[in-house]
Tab-separated table of C-alpha atoms and ligand atoms in Angstrom:
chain	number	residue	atom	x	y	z
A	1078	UNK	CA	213.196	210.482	84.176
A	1079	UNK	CA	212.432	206.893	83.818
A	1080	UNK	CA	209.549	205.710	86.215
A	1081	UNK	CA	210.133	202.881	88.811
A	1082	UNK	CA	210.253	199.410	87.109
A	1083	UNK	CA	206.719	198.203	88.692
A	1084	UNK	CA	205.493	201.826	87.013
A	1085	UNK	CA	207.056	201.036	84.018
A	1086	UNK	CA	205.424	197.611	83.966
A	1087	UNK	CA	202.187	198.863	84.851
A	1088	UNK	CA	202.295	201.365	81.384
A	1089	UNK	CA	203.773	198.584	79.005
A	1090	UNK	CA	200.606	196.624	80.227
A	1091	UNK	CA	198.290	198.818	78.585
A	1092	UNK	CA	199.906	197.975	74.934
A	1093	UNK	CA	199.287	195.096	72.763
A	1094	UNK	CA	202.243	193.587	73.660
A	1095	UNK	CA	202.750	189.486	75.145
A	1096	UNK	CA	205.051	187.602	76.972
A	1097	UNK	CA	207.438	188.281	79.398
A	1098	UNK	CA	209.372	191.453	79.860
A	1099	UNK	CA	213.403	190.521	79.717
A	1100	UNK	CA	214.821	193.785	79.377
A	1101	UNK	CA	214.459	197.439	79.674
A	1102	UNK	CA	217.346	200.364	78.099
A	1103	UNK	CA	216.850	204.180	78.277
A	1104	UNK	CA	218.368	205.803	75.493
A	1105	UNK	CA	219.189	209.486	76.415
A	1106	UNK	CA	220.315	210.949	72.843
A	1107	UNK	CA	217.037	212.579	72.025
A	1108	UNK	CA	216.470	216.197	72.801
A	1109	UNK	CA	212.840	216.268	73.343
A	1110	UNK	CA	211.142	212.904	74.392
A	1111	UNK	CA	212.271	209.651	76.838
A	1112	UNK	CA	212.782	206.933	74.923
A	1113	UNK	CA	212.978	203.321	76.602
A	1114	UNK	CA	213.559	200.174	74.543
A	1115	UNK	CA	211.687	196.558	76.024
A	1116	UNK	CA	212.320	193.597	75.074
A	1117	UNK	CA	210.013	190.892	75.468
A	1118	UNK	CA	209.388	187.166	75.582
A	1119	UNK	CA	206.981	185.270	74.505
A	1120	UNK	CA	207.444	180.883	73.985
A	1121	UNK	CA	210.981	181.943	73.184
A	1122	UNK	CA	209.724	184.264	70.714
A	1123	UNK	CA	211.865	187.625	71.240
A	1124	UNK	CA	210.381	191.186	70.303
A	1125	UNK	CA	211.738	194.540	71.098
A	1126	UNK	CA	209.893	197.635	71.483
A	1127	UNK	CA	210.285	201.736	71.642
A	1128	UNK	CA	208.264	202.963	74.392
A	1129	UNK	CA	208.430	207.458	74.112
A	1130	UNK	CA	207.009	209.638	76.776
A	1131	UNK	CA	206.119	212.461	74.508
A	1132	UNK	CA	207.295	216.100	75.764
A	1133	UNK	CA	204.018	217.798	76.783
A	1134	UNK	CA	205.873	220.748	77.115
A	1135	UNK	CA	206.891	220.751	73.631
A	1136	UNK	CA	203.649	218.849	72.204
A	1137	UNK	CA	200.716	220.498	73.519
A	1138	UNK	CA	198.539	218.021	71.822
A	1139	UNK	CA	199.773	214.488	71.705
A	1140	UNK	CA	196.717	212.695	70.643
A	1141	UNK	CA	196.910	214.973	67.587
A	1142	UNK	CA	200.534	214.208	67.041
A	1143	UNK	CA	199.853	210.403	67.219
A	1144	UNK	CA	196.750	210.941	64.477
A	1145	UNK	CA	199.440	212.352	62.685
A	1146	UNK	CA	201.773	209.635	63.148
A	1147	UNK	CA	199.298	207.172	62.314
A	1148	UNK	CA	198.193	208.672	59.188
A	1149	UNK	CA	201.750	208.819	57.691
A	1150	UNK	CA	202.645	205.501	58.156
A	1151	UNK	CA	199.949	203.778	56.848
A	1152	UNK	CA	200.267	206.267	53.607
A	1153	UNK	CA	203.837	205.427	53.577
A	1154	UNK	CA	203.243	201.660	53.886
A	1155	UNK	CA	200.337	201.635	50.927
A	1156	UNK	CA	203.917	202.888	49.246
A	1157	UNK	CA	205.832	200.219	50.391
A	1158	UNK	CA	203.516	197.680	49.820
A	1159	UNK	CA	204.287	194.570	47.187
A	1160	UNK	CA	207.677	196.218	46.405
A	1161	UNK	CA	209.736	195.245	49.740
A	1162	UNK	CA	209.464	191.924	51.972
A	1163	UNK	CA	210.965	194.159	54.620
A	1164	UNK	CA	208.308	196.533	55.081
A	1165	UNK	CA	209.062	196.505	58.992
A	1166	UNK	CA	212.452	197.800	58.802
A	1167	UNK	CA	211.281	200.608	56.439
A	1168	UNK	CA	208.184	202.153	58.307
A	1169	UNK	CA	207.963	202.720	61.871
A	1170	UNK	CA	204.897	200.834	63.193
A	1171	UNK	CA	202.665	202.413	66.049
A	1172	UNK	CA	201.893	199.210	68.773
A	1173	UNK	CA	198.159	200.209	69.862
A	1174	UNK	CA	196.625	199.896	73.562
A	1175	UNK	CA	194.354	196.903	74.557
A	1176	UNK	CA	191.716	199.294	74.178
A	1177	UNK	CA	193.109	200.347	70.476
A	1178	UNK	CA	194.224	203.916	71.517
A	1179	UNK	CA	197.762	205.527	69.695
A	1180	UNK	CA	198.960	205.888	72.909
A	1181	UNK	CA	198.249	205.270	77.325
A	1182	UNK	CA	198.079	208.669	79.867
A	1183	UNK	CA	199.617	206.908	82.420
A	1184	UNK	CA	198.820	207.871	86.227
A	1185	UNK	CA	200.740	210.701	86.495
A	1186	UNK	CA	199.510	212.179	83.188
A	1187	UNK	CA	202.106	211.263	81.073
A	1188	UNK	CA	201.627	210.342	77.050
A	1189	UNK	CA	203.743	206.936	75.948
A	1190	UNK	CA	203.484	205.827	72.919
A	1191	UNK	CA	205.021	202.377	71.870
A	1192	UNK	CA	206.432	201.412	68.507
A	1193	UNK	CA	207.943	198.398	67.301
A	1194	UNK	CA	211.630	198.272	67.743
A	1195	UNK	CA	213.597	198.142	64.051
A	1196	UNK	CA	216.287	195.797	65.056
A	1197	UNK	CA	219.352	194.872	62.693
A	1198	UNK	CA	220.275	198.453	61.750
A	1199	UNK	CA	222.135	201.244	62.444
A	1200	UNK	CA	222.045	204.923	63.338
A	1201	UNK	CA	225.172	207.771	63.457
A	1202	UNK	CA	225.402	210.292	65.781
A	1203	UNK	CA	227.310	212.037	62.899
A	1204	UNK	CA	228.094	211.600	59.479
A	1205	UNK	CA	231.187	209.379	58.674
A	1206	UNK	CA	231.654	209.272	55.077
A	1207	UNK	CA	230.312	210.089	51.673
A	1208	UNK	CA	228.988	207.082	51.193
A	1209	UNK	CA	226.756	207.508	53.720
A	1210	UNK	CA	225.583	210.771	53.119
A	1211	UNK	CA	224.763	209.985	49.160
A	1212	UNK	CA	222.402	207.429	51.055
A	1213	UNK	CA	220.852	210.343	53.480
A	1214	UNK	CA	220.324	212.165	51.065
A	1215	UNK	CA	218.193	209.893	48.634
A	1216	UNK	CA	216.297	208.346	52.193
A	1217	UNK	CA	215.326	212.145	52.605
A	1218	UNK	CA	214.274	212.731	49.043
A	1219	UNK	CA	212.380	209.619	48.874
A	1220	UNK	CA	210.517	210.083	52.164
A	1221	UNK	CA	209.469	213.770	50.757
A	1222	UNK	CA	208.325	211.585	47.093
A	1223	UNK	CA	206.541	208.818	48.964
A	1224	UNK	CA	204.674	211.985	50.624
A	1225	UNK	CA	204.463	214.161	47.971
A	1226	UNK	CA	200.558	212.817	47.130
A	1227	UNK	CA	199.287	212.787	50.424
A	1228	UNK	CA	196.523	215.827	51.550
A	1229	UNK	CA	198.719	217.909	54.224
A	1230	UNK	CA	195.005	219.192	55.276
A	1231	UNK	CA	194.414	215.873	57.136
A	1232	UNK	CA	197.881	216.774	59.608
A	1233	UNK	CA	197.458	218.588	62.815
A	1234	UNK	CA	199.820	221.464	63.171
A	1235	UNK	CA	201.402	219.973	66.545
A	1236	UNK	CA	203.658	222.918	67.080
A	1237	UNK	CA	202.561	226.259	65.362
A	1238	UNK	CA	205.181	228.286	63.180
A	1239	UNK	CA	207.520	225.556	64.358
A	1240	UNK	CA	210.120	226.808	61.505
A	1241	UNK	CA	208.845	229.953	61.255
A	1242	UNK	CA	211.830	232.373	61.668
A	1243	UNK	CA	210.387	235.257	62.019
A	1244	UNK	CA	208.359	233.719	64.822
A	1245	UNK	CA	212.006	231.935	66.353
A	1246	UNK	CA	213.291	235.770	66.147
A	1247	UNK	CA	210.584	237.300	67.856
A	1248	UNK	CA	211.112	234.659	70.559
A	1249	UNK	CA	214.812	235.444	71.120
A	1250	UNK	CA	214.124	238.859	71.135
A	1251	UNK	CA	211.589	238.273	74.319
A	1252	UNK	CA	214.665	236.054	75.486
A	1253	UNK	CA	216.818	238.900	75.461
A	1254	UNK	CA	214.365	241.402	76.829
A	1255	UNK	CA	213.749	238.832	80.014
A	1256	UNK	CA	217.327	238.420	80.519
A	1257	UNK	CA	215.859	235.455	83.066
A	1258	UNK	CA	219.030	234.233	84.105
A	1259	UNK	CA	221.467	236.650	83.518
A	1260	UNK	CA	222.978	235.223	80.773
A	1261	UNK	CA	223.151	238.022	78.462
A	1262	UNK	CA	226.613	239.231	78.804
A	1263	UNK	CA	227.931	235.576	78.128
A	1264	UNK	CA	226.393	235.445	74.475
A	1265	UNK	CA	227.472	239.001	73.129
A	1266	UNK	CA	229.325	237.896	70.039
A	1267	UNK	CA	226.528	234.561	68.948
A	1268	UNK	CA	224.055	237.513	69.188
A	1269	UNK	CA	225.880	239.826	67.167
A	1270	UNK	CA	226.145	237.629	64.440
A	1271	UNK	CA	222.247	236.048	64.587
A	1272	UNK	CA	221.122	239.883	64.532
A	1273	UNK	CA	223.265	240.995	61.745
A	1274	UNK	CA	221.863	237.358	59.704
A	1275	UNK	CA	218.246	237.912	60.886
A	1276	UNK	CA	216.883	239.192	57.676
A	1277	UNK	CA	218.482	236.409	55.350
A	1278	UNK	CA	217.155	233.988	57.867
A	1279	UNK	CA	213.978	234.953	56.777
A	1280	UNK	CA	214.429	233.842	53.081
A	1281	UNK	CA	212.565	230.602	53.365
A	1282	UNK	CA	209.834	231.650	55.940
A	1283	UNK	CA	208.538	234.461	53.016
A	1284	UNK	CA	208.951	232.318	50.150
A	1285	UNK	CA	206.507	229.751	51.852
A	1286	UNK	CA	204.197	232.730	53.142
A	1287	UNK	CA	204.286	234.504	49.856
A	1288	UNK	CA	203.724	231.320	47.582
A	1289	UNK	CA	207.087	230.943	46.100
A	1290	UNK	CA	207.529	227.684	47.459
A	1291	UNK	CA	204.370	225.247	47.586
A	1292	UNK	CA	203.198	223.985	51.016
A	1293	UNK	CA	203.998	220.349	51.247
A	1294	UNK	CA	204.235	217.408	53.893
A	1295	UNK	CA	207.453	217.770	55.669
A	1296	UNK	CA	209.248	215.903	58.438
A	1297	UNK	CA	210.601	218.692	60.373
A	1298	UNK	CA	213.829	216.927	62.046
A	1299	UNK	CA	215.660	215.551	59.469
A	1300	UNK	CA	219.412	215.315	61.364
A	1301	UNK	CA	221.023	212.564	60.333
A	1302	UNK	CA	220.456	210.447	64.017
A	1303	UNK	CA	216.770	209.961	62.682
A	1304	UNK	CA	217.574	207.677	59.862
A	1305	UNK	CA	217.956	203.777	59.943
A	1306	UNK	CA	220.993	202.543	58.048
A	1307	UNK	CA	220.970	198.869	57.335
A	1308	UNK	CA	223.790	196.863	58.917
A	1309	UNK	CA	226.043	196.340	56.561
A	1310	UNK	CA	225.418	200.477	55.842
A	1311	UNK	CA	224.542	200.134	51.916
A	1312	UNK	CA	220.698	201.027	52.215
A	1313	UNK	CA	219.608	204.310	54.415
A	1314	UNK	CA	216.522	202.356	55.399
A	1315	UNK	CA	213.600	204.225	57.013
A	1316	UNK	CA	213.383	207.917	58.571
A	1317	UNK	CA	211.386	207.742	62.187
A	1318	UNK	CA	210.885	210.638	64.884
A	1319	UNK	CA	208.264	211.376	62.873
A	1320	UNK	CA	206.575	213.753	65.709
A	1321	UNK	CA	206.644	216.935	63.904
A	1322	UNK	CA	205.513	215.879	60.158
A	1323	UNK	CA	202.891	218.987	59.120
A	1324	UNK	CA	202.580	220.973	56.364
A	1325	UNK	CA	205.660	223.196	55.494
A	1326	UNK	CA	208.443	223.159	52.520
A	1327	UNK	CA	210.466	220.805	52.042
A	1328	UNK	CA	213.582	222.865	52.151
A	1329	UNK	CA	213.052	222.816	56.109
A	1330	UNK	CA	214.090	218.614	55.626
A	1331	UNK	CA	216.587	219.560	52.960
A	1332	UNK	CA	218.018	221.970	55.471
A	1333	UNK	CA	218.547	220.313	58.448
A	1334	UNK	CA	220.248	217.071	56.325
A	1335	UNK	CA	222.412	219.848	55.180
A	1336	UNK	CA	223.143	221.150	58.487
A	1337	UNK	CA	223.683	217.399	60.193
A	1338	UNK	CA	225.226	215.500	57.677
A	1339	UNK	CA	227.792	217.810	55.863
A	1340	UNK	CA	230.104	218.111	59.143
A	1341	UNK	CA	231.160	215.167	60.986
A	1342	UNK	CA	231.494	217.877	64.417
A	1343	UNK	CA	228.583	216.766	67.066
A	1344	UNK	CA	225.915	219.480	67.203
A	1345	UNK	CA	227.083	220.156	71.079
A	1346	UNK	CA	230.848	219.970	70.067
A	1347	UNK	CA	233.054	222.574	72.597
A	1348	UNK	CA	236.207	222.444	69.924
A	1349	UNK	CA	234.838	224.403	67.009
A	1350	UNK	CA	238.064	223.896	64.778
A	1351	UNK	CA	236.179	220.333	64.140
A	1352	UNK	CA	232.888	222.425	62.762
A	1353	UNK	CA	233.583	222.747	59.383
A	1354	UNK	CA	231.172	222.508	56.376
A	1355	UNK	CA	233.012	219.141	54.441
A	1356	UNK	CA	232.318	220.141	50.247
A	1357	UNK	CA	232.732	216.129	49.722
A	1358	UNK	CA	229.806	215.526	52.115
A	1359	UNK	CA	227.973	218.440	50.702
A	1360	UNK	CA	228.160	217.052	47.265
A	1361	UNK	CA	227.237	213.449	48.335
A	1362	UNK	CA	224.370	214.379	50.289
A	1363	UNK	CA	222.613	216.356	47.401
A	1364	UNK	CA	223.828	214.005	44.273
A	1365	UNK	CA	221.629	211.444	46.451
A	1366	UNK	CA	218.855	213.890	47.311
A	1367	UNK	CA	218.201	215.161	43.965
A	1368	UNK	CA	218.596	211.501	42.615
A	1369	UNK	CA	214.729	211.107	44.213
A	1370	UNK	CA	213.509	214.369	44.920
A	1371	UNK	CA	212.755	215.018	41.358
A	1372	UNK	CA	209.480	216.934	42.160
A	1373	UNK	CA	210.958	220.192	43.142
A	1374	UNK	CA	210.042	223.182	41.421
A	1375	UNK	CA	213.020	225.914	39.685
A	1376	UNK	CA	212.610	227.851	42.738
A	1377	UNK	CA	212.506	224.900	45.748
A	1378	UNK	CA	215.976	224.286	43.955
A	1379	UNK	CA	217.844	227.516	43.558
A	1380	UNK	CA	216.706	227.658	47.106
A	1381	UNK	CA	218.573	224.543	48.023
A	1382	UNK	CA	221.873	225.550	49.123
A	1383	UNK	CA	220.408	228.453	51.479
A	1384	UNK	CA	218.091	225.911	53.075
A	1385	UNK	CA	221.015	224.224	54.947
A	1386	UNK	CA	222.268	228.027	56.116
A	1387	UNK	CA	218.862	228.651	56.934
A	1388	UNK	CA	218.201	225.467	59.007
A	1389	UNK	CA	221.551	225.699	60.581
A	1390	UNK	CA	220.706	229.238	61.611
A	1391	UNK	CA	217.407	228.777	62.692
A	1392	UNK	CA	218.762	226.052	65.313
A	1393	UNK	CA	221.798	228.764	66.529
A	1394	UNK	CA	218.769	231.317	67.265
A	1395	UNK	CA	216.664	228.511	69.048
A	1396	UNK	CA	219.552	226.820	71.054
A	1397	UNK	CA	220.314	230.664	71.987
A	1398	UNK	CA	216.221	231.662	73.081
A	1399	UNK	CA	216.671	228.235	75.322
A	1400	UNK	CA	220.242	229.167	76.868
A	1401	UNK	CA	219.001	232.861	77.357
A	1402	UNK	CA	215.723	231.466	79.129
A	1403	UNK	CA	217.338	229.048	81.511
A	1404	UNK	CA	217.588	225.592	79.591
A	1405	UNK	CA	213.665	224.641	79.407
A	1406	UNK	CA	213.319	223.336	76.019
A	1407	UNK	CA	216.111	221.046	75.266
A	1408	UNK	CA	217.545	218.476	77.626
A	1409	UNK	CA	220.958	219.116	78.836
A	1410	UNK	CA	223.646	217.599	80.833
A	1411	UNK	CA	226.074	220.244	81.512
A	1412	UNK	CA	225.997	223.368	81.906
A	1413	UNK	CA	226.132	225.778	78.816
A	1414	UNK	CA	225.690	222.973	76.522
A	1415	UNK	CA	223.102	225.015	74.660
A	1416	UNK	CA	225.245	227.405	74.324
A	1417	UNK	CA	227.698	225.305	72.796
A	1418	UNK	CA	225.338	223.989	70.738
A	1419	UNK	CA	224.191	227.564	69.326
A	1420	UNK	CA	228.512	228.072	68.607
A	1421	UNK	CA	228.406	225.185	66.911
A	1422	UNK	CA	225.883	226.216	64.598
A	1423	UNK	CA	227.147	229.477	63.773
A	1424	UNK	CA	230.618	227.951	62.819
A	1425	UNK	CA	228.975	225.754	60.672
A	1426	UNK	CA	227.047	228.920	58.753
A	1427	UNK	CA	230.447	230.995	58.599
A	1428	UNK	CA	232.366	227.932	57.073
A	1429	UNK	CA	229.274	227.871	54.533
A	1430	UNK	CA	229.977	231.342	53.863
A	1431	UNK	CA	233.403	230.631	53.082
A	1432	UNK	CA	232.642	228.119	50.679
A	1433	UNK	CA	229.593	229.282	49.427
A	1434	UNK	CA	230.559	229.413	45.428
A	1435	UNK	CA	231.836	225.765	45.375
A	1436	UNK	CA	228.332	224.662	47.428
A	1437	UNK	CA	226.450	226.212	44.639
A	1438	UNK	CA	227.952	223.928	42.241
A	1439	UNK	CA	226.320	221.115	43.777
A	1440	UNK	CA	222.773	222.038	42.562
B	1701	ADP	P1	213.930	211.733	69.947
B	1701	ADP	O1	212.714	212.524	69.558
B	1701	ADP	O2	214.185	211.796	71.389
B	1701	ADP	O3	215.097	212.072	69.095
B	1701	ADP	P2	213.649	209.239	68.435
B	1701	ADP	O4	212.279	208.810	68.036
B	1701	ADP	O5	214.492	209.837	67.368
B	1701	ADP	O6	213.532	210.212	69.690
B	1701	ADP	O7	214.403	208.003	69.091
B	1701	ADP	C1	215.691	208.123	69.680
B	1701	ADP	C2	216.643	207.062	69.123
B	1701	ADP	O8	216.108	205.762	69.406
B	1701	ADP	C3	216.812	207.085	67.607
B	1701	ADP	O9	217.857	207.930	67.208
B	1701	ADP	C4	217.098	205.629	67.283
B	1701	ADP	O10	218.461	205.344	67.483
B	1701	ADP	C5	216.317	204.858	68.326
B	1701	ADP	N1	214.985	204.408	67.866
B	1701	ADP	C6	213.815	205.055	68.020
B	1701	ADP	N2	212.786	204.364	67.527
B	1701	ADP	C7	213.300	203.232	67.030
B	1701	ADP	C8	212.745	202.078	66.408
B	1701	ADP	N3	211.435	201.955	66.184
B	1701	ADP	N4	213.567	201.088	66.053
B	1701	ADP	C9	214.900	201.203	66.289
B	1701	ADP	N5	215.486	202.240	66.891
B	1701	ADP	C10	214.705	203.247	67.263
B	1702	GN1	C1	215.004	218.355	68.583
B	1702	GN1	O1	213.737	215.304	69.129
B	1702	GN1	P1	215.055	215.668	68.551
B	1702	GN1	O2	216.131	215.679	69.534
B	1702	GN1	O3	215.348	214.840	67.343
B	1702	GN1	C2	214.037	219.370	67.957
B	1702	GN1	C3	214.418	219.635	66.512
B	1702	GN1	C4	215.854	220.086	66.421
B	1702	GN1	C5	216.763	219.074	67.108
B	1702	GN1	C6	218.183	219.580	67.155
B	1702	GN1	C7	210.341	219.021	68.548
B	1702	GN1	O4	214.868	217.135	67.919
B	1702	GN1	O5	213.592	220.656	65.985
B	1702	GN1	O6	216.249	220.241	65.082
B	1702	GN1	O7	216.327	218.814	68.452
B	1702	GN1	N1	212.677	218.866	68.034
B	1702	GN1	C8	211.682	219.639	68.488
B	1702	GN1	O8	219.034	218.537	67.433
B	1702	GN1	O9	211.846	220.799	68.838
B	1703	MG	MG1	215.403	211.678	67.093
């Protein structure tokens, strides 16, 4: 919920931000957090802004996740700098408090955080073309390079086991056990199929835990509605929603490009014939991937394919632990919509399954 406008105006206040406040948009695709974009101005000088009420529910510590924040953007823009004029379309940049603070607790003990708004690009809801997803995938692989020096140690863990999935198991199973709302008998067949995939799913969770995969900085929500495409679409610009960066492998970014950008189907899509892993897309996306994620190790590769499965299943089981316990984690405007979303997602793995040879090929 968006506060009342003198509210509002009373937050923005705290940030270093002048002029005149012109405009005000909430932007309801995320998930997770509100996001609100300003624009300001100031002797005919226009700026926008992001404004984010961070999910408290979700992030337990948000001065943590905003140290976080911080930290990886300035590393990232040391990368950046004296190679690109443009360095503000290709990093998001945190706008501090008068007081120099990450972010304001306003008066009703919210978190906002305000970044400066990237204006002249672009972002997809889904993927449209091959094109696009050759340019995903090198955007991912380079954000994973232009981390690949910097000391995980110094990132908070913001959310625990966050892709963990024997931990996102366990919690389904307590779903299931509750039975809170009743909802059991709706999801017979989606929990057939996550139980009889449980131990695969756990393929990437015990390759990380048993060293088979190093521990590296990862983004953690890699879909493809996180990436800034230039206007004119030929440059996948900058990744941003960068609240869950922390140590983990890499694969869990690989993944969930795989899983967003290889079917042009929305995530909450009710007509399933329109889930369908696209091979085209497939190949794209990792042609542009491995193009800059030349760091990987024999093993972080053979393991790329199953990453997207892995991702894609780890979402089904997590969209089905939220439906099960009464729609508490993810925002929803209808009804069953997480339960669409978990279909969605187990389509998706199936049609993997179907073509799993020819998405081998790829690596
Ligand atoms: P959520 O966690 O809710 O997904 P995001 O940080 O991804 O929130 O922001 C939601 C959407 O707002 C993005 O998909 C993007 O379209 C837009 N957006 C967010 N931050 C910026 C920014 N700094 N510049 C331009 N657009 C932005
Ligand atoms: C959430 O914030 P948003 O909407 O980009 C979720 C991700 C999921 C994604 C599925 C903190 O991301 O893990 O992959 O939804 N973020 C969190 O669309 O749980
Ligand atoms: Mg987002």
């Amino acid at each position: 919920m968006l506060p009342d406008e003198s509210h509002f105006s009373k937050i923005l206040a705290q940030f270093q931000i002048e002029g005149t406040l012109t405009s005000l948009k909430i932007n309801r695709e995320g998930h997770i957090n509100t996001t609100v974009f300003s624009t300001f101005s100031d002797h005919g000088v226009v700026t926008k802004y992001t404004h984010q009420k961070i999910n408290t529910f979700v992030f337990k510590d948000p001065e943590a996740l905003m140290e976080n924040v911080s930290l990886v953007t300035s590393h990232i823009r040391s990368k950046l700098a004296g190679r690109y004029e443009d360095i503000g379309r290709r990093c998001l940049e945190v706008i501090k408090t008068r007081s120099g603070a990450n972010g304001y607790i306003d008066e009703d003990g919210s978190y906002w955080r305000t970044y400066r708004f990237i204006d002249g690009v672009k972002t997809f809801k889904t993927i449209e073309n091959e094109r696009q997803a050759y340019l995903l995938g090198e955007a991912v692989g380079n954000f994973q390079l232009q981390l690949s020096d910097f000391d995980g140690h110094l990132l908070s863990e913001t959310i625990p086991h966050f892709h963990d999935m024997r931990m996102r198991y366990a919690q389904l199973d307590q779903a299931v056990q509750t039975n809170y709302q009743g909802r059991l008998s709706l999801v017979g067949p989606e929990l057939e199929f996550l139980y009889a995939n449980r131990a695969r799913g756990f393929v990437l969770t015990d390759a990380l835990s048993g060293g088979d995969v190093p521990l590296r900085v990862t983004h953690n929500d890699t879909k493809i509605n996180n990436v800034l495409f230039s206007e004119d679409g030929n440059e996948a610009l900058c990744i941003i929603d960068l609240d869950t960066v922390m140590p983990g492998s890499i694969l869990f970014d690989t993944g969930d490009m795989i899983r967003t950008a290889t079917t042009s189907a929305e995530e909450d899509a009710t007509d399933l014939s329109t889930v369908r892993c696209n091979m085209g897309l497939h190949r794209s996306l990792l042609a542009g991937y491995f193009s800059k994620a030349t760091f990987l190790t024999p093993t972080e590769r053979s393991l790329v394919v199953e990453s997207g499965r892995t991702i894609t299943q780890i979402m089904a089981v997590r969209f089905l632990t939220d439906f099960l316990n009464g729609d508490r984690y993810y925002h929803i405007e209808r009804e069953h919509q997480n339960l669409d979303r978990t279909r969605t997602q187990i389509t998706l793995m199936r049609d993997m399954d179907d073509k799993w040879e020819i998405l081998q090929q790829g690596v």
